[in-house]
mmCIF file of C-alpha atoms in Angstrom:
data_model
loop_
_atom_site.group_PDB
_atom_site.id
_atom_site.type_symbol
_atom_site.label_atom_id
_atom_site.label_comp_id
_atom_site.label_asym_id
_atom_site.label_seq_id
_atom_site.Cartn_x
_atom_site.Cartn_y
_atom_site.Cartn_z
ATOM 1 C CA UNK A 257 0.000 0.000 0.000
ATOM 2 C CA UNK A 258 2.869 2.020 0.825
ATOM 3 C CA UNK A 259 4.277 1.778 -2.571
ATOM 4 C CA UNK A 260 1.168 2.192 -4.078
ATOM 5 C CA UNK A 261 0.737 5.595 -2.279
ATOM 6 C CA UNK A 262 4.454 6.981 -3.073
ATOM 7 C CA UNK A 263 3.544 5.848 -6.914
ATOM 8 C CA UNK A 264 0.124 8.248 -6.812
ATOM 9 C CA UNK A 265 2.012 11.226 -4.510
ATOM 10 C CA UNK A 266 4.525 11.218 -7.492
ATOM 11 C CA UNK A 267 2.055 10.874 -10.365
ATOM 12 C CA UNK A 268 -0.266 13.989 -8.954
ATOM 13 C CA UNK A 269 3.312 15.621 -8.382
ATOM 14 C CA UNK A 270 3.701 15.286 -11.755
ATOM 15 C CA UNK A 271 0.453 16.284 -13.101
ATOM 16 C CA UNK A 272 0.593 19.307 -11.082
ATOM 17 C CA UNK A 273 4.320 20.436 -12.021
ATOM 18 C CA UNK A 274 2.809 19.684 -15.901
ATOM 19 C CA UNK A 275 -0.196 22.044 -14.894
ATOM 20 C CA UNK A 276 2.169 24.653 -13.634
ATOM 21 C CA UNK A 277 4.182 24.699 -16.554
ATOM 22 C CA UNK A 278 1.340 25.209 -19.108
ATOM 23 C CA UNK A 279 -0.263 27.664 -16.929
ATOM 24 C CA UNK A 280 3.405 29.631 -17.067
ATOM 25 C CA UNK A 281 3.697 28.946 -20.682
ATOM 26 C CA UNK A 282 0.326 30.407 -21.307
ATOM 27 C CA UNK A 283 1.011 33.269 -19.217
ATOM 28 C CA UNK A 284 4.424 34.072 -20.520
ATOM 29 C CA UNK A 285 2.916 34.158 -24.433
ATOM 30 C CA UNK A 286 -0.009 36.536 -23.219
ATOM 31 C CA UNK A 287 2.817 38.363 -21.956
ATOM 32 C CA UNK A 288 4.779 38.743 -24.125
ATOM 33 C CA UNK A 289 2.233 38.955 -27.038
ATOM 34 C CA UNK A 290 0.615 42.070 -25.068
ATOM 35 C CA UNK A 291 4.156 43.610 -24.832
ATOM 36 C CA UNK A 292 5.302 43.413 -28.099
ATOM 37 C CA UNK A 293 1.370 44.859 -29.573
ATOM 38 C CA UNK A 294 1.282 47.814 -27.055
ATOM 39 C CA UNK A 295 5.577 48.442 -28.273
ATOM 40 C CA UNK A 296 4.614 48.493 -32.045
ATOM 41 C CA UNK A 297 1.417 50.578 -31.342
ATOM 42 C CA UNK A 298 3.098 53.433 -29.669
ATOM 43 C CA UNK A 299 5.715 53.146 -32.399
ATOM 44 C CA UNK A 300 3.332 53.793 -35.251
ATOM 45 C CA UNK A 301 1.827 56.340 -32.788
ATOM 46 C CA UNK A 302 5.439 57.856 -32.579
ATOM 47 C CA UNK A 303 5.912 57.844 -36.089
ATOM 48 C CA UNK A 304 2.795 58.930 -37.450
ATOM 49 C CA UNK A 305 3.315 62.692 -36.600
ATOM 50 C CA UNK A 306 4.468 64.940 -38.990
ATOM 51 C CA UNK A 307 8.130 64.414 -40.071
ATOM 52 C CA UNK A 308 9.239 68.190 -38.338
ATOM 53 C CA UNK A 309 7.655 66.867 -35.214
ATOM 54 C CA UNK A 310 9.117 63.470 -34.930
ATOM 55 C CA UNK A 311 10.939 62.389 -31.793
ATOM 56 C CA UNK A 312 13.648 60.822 -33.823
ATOM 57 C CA UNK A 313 15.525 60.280 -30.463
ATOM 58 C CA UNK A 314 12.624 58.417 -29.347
ATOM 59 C CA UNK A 315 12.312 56.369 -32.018
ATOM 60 C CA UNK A 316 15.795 55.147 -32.626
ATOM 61 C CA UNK A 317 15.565 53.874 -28.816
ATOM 62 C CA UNK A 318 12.406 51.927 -29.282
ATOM 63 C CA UNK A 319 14.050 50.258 -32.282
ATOM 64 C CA UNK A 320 17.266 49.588 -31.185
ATOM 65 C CA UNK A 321 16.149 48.004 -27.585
ATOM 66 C CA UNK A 322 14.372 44.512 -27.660
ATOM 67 C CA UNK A 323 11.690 43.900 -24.561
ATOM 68 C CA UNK A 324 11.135 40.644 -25.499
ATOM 69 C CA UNK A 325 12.944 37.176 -25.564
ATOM 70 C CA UNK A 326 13.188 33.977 -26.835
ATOM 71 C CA UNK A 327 11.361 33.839 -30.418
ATOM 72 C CA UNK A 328 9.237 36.564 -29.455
ATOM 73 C CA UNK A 329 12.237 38.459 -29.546
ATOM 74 C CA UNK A 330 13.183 37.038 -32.915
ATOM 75 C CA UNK A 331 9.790 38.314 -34.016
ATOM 76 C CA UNK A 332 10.409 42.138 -32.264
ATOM 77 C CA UNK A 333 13.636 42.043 -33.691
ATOM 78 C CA UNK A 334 12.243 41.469 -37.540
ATOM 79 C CA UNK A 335 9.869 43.892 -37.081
ATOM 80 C CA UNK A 336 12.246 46.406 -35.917
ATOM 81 C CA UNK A 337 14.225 45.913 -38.394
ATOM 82 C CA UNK A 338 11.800 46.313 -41.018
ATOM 83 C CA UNK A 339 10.234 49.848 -39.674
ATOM 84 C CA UNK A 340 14.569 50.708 -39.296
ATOM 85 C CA UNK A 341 15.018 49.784 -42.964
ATOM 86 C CA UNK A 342 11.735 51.620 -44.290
ATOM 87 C CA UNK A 343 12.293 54.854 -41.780
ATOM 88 C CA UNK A 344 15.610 55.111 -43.227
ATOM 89 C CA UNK A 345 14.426 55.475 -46.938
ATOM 90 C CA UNK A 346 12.169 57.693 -46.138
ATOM 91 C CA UNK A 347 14.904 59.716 -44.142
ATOM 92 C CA UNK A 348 17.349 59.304 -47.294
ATOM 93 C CA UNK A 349 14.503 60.680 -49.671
ATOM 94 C CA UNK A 350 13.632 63.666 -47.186
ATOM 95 C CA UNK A 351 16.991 64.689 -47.435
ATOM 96 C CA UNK A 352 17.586 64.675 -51.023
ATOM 97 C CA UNK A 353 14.010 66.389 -51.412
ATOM 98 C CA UNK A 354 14.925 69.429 -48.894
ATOM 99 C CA UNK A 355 18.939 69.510 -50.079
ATOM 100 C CA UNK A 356 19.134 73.163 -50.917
ATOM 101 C CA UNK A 357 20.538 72.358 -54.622
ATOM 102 C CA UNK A 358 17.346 71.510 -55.900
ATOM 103 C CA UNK A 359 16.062 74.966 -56.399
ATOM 104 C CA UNK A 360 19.497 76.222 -57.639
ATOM 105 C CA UNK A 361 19.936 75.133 -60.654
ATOM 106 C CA UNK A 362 17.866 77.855 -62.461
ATOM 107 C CA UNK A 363 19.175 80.549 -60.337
ATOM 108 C CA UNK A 364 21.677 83.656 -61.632
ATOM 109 C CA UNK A 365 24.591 82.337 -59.047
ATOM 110 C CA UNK A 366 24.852 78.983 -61.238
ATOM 111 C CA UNK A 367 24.207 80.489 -64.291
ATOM 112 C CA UNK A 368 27.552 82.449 -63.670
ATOM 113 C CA UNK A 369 29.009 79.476 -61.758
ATOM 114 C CA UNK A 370 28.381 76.136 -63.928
ATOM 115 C CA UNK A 371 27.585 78.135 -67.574
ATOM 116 C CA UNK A 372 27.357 77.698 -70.462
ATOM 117 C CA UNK A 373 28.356 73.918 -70.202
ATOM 118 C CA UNK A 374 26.512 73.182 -66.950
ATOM 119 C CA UNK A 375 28.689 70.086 -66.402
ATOM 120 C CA UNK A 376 27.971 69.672 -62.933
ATOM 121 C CA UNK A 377 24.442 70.796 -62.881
ATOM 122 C CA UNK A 378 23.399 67.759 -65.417
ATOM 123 C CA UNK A 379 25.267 65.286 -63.114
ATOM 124 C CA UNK A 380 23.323 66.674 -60.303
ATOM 125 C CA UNK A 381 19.790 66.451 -61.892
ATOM 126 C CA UNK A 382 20.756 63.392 -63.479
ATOM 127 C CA UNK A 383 22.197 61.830 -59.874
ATOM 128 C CA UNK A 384 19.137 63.417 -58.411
ATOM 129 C CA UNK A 385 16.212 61.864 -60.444
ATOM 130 C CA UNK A 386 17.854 58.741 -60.071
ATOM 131 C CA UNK A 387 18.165 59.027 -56.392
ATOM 132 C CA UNK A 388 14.459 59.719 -56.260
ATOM 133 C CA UNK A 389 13.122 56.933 -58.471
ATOM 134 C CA UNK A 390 15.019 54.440 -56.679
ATOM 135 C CA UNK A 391 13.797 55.953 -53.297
ATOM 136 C CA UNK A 392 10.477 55.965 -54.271
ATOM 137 C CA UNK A 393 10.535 52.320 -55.852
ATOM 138 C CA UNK A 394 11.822 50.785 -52.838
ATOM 139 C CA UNK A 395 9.538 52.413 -50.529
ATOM 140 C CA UNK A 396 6.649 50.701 -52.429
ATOM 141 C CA UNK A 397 8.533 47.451 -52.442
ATOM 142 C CA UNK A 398 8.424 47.439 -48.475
ATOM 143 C CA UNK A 399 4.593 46.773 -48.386
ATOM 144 C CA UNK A 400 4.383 44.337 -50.771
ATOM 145 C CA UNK A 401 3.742 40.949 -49.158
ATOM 146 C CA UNK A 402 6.934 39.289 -50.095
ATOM 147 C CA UNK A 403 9.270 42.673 -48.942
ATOM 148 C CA UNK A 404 6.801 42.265 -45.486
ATOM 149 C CA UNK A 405 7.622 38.365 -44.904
ATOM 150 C CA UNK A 406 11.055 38.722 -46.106
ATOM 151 C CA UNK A 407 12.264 40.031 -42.858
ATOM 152 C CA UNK A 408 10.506 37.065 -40.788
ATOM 153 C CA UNK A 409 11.191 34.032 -43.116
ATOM 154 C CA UNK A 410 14.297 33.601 -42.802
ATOM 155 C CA UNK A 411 14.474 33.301 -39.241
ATOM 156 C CA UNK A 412 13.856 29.322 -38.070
ATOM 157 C CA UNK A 413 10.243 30.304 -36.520
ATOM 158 C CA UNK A 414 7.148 28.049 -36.026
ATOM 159 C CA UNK A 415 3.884 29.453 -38.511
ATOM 160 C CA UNK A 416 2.296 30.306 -35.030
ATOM 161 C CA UNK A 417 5.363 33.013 -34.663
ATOM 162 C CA UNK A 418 5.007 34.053 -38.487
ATOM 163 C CA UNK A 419 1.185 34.702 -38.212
ATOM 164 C CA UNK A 420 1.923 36.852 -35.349
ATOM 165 C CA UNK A 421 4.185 39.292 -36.532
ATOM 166 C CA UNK A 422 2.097 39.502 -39.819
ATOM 167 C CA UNK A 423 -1.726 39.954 -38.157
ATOM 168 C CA UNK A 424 -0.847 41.250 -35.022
ATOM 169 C CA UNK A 425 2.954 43.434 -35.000
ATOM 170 C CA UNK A 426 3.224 44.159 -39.086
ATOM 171 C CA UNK A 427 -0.636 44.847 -39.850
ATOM 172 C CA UNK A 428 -1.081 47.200 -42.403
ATOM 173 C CA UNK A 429 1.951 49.044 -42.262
ATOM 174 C CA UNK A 430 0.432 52.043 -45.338
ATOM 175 C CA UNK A 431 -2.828 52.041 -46.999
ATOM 176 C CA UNK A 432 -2.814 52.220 -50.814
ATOM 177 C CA UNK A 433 -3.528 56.154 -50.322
ATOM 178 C CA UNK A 434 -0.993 57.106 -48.565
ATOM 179 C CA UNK A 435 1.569 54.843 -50.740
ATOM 180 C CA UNK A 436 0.334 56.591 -53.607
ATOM 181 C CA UNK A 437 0.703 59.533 -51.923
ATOM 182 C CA UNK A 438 4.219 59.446 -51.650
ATOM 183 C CA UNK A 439 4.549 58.116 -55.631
ATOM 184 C CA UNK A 440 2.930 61.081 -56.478
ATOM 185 C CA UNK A 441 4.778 63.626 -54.399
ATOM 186 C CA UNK A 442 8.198 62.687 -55.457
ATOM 187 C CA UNK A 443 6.992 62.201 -59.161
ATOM 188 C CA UNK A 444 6.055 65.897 -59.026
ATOM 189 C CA UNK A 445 9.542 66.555 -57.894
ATOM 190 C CA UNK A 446 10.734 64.326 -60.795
ATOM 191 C CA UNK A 447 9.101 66.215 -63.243
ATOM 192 C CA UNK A 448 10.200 69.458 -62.105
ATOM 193 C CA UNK A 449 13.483 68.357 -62.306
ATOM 194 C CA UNK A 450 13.261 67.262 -65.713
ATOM 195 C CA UNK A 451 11.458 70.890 -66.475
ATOM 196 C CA UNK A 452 14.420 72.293 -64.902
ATOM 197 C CA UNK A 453 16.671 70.124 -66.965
ATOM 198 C CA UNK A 454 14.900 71.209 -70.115
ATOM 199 C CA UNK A 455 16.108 74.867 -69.493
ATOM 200 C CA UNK A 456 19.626 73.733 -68.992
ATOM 201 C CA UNK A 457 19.822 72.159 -72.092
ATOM 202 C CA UNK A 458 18.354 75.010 -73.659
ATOM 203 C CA UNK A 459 20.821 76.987 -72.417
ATOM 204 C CA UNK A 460 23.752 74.900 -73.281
ATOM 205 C CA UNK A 461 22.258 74.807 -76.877
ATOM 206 C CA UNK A 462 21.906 78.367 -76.933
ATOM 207 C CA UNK A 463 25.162 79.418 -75.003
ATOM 208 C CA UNK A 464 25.964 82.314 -77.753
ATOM 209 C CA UNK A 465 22.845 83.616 -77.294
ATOM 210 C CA UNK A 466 22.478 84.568 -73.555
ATOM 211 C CA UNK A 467 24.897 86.413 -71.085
ATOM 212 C CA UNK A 468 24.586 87.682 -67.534
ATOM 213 C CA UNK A 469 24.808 91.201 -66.873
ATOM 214 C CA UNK A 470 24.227 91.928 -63.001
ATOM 215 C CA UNK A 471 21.609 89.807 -61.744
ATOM 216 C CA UNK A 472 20.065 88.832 -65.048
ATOM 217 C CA UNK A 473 20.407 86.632 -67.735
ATOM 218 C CA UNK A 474 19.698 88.606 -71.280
ATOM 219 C CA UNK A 475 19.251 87.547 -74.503
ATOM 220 C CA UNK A 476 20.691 88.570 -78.054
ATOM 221 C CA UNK A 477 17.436 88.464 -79.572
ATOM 222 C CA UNK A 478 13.618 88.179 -78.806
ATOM 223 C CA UNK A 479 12.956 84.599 -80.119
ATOM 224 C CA UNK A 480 15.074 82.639 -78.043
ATOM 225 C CA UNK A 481 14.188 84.839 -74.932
ATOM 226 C CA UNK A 482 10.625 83.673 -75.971
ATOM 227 C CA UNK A 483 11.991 80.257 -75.695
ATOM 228 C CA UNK A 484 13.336 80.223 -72.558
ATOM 229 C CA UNK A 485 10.649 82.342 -71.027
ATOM 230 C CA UNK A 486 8.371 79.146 -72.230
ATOM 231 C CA UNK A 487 10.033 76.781 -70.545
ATOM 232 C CA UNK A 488 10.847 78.716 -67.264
ATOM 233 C CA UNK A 489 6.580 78.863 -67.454
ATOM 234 C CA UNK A 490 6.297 75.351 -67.682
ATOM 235 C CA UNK A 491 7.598 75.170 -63.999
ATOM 236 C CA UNK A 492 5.032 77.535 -62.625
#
């Protein structure tokens, strides 16, 4: 009997230590689930202001840190990395689109500096149009489906952990408006810089028919200052 009662005190042992554990695992995964939602909900909060009042600072730490562990933290770190990756194009492209340069092509000062060949102001228009349609293309490849996943398949992770980040961290990171937003903003840069390259051209066609005296240019006769006026109109 005695044997028989040490066998049962172990068995319910047992059951109760296997109880224990599942209650802990459950625990642990709403735990950690509820951590990593409310992280990546105040960091689209953080990061849906207006780019002038960002808390960059803010943002870099909730990025860079990791709250989580085990895979969860496998799936915090993907989706970090992701929202790192995209916030840095769109950094790279804000910078390009408020460089000063842009709106100096057609002034006087490089008229006198970079004329009449305007060597480095076609490499710049050329290097920036380029800059911007690559920006612009690989901002629309992050919420495609296969960009989204890319960051989360590679890591060794159960479909469980996969369906998580997707439904529940990754979401919807941009509607179709406001990715089409962004297309169409930098396209009207695009074409002004092509506008703007137009008049260069012109200008380097025409070089013996313009010259700078003071602060403007002048032209040696009225049909080509017709020209030009044209195209300078076709940026208005």
């Amino acid at each position: 009997m005695k044997k028989k009662n040490i066998k049962l005190i172990i068995i319910v042992a047992i059951i109760i230590l296997i109880f224990w554990a599942f209650v802990f695992f459950m625990v642990y995964n709403i735990m950690q689930r509820s951590s990593l939602i409310t992280e990546f909900e105040e960091i689209t909060e953080l990061t849906s202001k207006d780019y002038e009042t960002m808390d960059i600072e803010e943002i870099n730490m909730r990025l860079d840190r990791t709250i989580s562990s085990g895979k969860y933290a496998e799936v915090e770190k993907s989706a970090k990395q992701y929202l790192k990756d995209v916030f840095k194009n769109t950094e790279e492209m804000s910078e390009i689109l408020n460089d000063p340069d842009i709106a100096h092509s057609l002034t006087i000062d490089n008229y006198k500096e970079d004329g009449p060949e305007f060597k480095e102001t076609k490499e710049y228009l050329t290097k920036t149009k380029q800059q911007l349609q690559n920006g612009v293309d690989t901002y629309k490849e992050f919420f495609t489906e296969e960009k989204i996943m890319s960051y989360i398949n590679e890591k060794n992770l159960s479909d469980s952990y996969k369906k998580f980040y997707r439904e529940k961290i990754m979401g919807d990171p941009a509607n179709k408006e406001d990715i089409q937003s962004v297309e169409d903003s930098i396209s009207e840069v695009i074409d002004a810089l092509d506008k703007s390259e137009d008049v260069i051209d012109f200008l380097i066609k025409n070089k013996s028919s313009w010259s700078i005296e003071g602060e403007n240019i002048v032209f040696n006769d009225n049909n080509t200052l017709d020209q030009y006026n044209v195209l300078i109109m076709k940026l208005l």
